[in-house]
PDB file of C-alpha atoms in Angstrom:
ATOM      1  CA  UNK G  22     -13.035 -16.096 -41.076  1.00 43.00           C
ATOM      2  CA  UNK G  23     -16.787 -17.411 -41.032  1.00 47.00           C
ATOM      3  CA  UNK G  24     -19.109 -14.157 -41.302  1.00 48.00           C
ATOM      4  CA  UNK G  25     -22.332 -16.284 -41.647  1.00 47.00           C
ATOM      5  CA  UNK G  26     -22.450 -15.756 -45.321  1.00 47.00           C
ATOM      6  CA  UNK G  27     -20.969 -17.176 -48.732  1.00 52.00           C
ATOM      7  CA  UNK G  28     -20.869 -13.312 -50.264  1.00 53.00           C
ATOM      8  CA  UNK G  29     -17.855 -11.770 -50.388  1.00 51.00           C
ATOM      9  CA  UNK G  30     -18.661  -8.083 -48.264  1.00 49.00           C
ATOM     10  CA  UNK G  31     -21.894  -9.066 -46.978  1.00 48.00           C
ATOM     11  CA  UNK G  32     -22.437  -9.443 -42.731  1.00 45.00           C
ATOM     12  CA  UNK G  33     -24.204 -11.902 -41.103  1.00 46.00           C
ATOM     13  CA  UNK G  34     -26.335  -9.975 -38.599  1.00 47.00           C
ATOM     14  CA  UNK G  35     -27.956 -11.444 -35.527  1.00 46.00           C
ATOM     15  CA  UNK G  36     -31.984 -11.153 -34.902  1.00 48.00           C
ATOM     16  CA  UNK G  37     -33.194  -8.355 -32.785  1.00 47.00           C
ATOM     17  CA  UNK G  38     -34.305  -9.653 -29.717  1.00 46.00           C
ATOM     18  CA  UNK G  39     -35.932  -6.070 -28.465  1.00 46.00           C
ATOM     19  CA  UNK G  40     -39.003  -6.722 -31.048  1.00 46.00           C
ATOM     20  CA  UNK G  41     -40.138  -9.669 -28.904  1.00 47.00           C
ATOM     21  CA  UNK G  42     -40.484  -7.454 -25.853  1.00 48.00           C
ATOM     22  CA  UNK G  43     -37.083  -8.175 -23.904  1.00 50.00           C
ATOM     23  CA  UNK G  44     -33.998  -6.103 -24.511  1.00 52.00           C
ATOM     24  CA  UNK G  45     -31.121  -7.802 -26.865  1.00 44.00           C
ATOM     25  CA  UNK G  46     -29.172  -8.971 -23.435  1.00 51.00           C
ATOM     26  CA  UNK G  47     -31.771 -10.457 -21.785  1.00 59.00           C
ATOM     27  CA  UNK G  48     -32.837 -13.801 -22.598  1.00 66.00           C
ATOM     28  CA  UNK G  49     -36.266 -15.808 -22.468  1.00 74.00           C
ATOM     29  CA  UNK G  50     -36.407 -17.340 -19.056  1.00 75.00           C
ATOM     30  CA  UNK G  51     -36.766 -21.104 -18.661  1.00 70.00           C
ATOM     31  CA  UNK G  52     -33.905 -23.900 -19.520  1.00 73.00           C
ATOM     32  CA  UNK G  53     -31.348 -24.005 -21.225  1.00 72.00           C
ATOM     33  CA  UNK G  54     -30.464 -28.309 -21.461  1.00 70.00           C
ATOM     34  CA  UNK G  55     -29.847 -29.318 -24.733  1.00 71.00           C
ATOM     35  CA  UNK G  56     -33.452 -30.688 -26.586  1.00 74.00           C
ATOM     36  CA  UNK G  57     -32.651 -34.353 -26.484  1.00 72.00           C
ATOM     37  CA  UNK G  58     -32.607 -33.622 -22.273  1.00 74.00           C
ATOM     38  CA  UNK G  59     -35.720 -31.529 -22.569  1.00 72.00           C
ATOM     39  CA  UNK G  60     -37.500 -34.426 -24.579  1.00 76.00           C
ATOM     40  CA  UNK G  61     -37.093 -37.155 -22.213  1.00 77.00           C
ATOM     41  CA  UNK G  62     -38.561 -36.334 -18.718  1.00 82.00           C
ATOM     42  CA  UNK G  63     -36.698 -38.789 -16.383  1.00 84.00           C
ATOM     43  CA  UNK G  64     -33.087 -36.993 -18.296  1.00 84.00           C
ATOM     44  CA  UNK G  65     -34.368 -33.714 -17.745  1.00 81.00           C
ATOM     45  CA  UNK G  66     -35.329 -33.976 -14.055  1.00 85.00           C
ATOM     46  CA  UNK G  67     -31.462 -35.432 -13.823  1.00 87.00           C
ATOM     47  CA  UNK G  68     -29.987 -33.247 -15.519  1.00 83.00           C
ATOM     48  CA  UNK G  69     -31.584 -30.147 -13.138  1.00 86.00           C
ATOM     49  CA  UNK G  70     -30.802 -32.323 -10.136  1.00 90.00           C
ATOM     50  CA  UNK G  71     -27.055 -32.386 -11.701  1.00 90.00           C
ATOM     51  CA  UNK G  72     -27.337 -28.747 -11.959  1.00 89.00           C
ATOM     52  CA  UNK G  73     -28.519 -28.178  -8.242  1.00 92.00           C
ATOM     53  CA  UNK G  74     -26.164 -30.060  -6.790  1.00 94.00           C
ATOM     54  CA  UNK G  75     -23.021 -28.554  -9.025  1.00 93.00           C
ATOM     55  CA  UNK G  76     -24.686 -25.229  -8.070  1.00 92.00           C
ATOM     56  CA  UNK G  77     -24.890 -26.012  -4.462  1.00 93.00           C
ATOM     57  CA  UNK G  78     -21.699 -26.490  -3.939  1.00 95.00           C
ATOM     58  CA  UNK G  79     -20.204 -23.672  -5.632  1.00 93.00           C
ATOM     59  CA  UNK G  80     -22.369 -21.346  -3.617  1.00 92.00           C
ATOM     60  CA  UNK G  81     -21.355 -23.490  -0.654  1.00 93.00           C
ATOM     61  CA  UNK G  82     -18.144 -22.846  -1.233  1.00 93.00           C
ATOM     62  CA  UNK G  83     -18.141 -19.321  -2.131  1.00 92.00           C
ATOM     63  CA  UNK G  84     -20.202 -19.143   1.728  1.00 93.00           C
ATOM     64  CA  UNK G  85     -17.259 -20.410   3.251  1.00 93.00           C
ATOM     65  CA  UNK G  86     -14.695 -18.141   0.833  1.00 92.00           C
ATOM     66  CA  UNK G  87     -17.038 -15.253   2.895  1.00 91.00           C
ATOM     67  CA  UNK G  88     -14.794 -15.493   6.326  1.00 90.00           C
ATOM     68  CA  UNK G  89     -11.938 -17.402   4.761  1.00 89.00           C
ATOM     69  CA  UNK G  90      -9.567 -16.031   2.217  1.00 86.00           C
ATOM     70  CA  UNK G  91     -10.727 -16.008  -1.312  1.00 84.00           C
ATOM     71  CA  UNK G  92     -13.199 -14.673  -4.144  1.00 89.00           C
ATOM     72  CA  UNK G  93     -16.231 -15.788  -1.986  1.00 86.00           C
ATOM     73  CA  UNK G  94     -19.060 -13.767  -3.430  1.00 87.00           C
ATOM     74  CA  UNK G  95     -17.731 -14.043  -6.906  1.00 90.00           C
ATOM     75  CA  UNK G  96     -18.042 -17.946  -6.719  1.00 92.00           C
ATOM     76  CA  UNK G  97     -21.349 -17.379  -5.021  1.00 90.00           C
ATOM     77  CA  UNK G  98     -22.524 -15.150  -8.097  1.00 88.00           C
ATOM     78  CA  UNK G  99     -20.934 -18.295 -10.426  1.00 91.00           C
ATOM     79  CA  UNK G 100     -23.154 -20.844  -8.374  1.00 92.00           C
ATOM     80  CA  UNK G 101     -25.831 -18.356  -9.068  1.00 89.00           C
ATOM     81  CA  UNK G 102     -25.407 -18.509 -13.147  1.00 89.00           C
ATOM     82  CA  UNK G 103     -24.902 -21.924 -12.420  1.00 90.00           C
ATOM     83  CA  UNK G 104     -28.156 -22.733 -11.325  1.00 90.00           C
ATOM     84  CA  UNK G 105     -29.461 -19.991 -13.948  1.00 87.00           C
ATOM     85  CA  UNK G 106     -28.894 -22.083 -16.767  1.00 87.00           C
ATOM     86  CA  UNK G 107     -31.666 -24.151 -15.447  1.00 85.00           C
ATOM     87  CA  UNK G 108     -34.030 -22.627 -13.141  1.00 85.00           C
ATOM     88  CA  UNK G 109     -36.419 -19.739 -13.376  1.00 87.00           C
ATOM     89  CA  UNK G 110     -35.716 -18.139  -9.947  1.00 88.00           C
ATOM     90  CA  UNK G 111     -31.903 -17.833 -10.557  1.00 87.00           C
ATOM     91  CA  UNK G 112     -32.678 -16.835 -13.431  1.00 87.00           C
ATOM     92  CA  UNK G 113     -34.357 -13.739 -11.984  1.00 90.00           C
ATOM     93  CA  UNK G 114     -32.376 -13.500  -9.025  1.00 88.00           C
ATOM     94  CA  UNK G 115     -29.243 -13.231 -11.349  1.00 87.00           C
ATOM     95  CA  UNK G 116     -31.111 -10.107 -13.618  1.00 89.00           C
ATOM     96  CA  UNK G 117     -32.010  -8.417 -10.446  1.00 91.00           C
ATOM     97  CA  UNK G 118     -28.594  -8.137  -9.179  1.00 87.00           C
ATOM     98  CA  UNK G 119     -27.006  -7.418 -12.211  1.00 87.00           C
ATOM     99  CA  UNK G 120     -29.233  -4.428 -12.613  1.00 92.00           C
ATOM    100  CA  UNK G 121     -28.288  -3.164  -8.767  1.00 91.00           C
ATOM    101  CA  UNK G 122     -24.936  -3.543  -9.544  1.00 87.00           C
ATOM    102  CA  UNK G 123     -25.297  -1.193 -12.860  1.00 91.00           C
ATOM    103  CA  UNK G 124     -27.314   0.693 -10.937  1.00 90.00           C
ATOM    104  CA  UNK G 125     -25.045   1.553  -8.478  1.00 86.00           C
ATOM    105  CA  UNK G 126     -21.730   1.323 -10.857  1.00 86.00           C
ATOM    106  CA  UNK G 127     -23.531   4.423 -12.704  1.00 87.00           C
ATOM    107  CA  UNK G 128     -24.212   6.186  -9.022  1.00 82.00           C
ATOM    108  CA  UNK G 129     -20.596   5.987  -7.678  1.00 79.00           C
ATOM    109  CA  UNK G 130     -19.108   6.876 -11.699  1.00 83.00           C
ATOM    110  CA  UNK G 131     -21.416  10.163 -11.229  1.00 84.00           C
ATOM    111  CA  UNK G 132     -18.878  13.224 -10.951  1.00 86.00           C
ATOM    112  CA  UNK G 133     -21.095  14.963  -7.968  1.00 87.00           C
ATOM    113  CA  UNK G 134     -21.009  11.314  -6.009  1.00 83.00           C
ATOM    114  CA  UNK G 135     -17.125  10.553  -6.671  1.00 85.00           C
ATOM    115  CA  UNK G 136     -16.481  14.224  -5.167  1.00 90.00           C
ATOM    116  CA  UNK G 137     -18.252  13.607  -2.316  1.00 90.00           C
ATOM    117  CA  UNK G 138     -17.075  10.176  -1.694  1.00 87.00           C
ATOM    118  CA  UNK G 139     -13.087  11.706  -2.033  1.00 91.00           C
ATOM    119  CA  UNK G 140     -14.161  14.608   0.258  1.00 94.00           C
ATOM    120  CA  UNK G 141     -15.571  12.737   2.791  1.00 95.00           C
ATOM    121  CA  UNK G 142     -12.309  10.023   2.724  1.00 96.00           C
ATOM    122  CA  UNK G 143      -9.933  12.880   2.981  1.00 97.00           C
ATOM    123  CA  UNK G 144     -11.990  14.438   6.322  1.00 97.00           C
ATOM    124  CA  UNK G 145     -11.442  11.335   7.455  1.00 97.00           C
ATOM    125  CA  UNK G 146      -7.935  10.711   6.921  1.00 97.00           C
ATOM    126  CA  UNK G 147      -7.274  13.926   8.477  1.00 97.00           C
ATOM    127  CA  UNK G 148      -9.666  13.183  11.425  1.00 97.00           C
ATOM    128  CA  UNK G 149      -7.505  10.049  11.863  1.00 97.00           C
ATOM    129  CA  UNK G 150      -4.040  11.224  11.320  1.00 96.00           C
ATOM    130  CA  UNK G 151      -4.694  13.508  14.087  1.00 96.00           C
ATOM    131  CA  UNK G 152      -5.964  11.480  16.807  1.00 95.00           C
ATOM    132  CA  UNK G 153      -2.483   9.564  15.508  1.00 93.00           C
ATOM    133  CA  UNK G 154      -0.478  12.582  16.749  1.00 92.00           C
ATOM    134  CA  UNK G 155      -2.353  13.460  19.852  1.00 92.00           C
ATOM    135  CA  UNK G 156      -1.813   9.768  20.275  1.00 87.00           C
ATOM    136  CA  UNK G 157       1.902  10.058  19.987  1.00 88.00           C
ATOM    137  CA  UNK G 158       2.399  13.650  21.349  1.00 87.00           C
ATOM    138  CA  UNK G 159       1.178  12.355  24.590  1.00 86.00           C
ATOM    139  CA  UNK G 160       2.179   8.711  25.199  1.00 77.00           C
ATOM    140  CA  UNK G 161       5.304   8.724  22.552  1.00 78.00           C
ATOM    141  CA  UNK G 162       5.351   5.594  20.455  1.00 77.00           C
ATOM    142  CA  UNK G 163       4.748   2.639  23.544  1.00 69.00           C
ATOM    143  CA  UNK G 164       1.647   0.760  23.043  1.00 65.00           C
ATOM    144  CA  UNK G 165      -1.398   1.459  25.363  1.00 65.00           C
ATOM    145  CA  UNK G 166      -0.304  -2.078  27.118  1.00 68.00           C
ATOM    146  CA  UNK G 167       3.283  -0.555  27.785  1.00 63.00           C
ATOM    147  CA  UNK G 168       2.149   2.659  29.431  1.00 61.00           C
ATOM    148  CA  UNK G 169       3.496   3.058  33.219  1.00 63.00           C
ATOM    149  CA  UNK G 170       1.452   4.501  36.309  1.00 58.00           C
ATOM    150  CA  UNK G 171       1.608   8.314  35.333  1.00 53.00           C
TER     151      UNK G 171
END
């Protein structure tokens, strides 16, 4: 096993990122193409054409997964680190919803919240099971389309 080092009990530890201002997660904003890409202009505009259009139509397909069956906002959120590996605005796009979506994990995981929430579902099972028997009490079990001249 590679630990970074050639001394037996000794770590390799990675820099701290939080000195330069971000936290350790976050990363500096811009592209992420290897440097020989970055270095040549006419490769690096290809490249981030290459990455829109893979991009595109992941998210395109993820808009059609919306209606259809399938995963269709997690293969929009892929396109979306798709197109983050190379563009600013997807970039921040991508860190703003991942902070809603903490955000809101850590709302609904609150106790008071998760009480509420099963509270209000059970009301409205109730409220629903017993329309269900006034439903059946009075017709019996024929569907509304089935019910004679009374």
């Amino acid at each position: 096993m590679n630990t970074g080092s050639d001394k037996p009990g000794e770590v390799a530890v990675a820099p701290d990122e939080t000195e330069a201002g971000g936290t350790a997660e976050e990363r500096e904003l811009g592209s992420r193409a290897p440097e020989f890409i970055k270095a040549r202009r006419m490769l690096h505009v290809s490249w981030q054409v290459g990455v829109f259009v893979v991009g595109l139509a992941v998210v395109g397909a993820g808009i059609v997964m919306l209606p259809l069956p399938g995963p269709g906002w997690l293969v929009i959120f892929g396109g979306m680190a798709i197109w983050a590996t190379e563009f600013v605005w997807a970039q921040l796009v991508l860190r703003w919803t991942k902070r809603k979506v903490t955000e809101a994990t850590q709302r609904a995981l609150d106790p008071k919240v998760r009480r509420r929430n099963i509270i209000l579902t059970t009301i409205g099972l109730v409220i629903i099971a017993v329309l269900v028997g006034i439903y059946v009490w009075k017709f019996g079990l024929e569907m509304p389309w089935k019910i004679k001249d009374q």
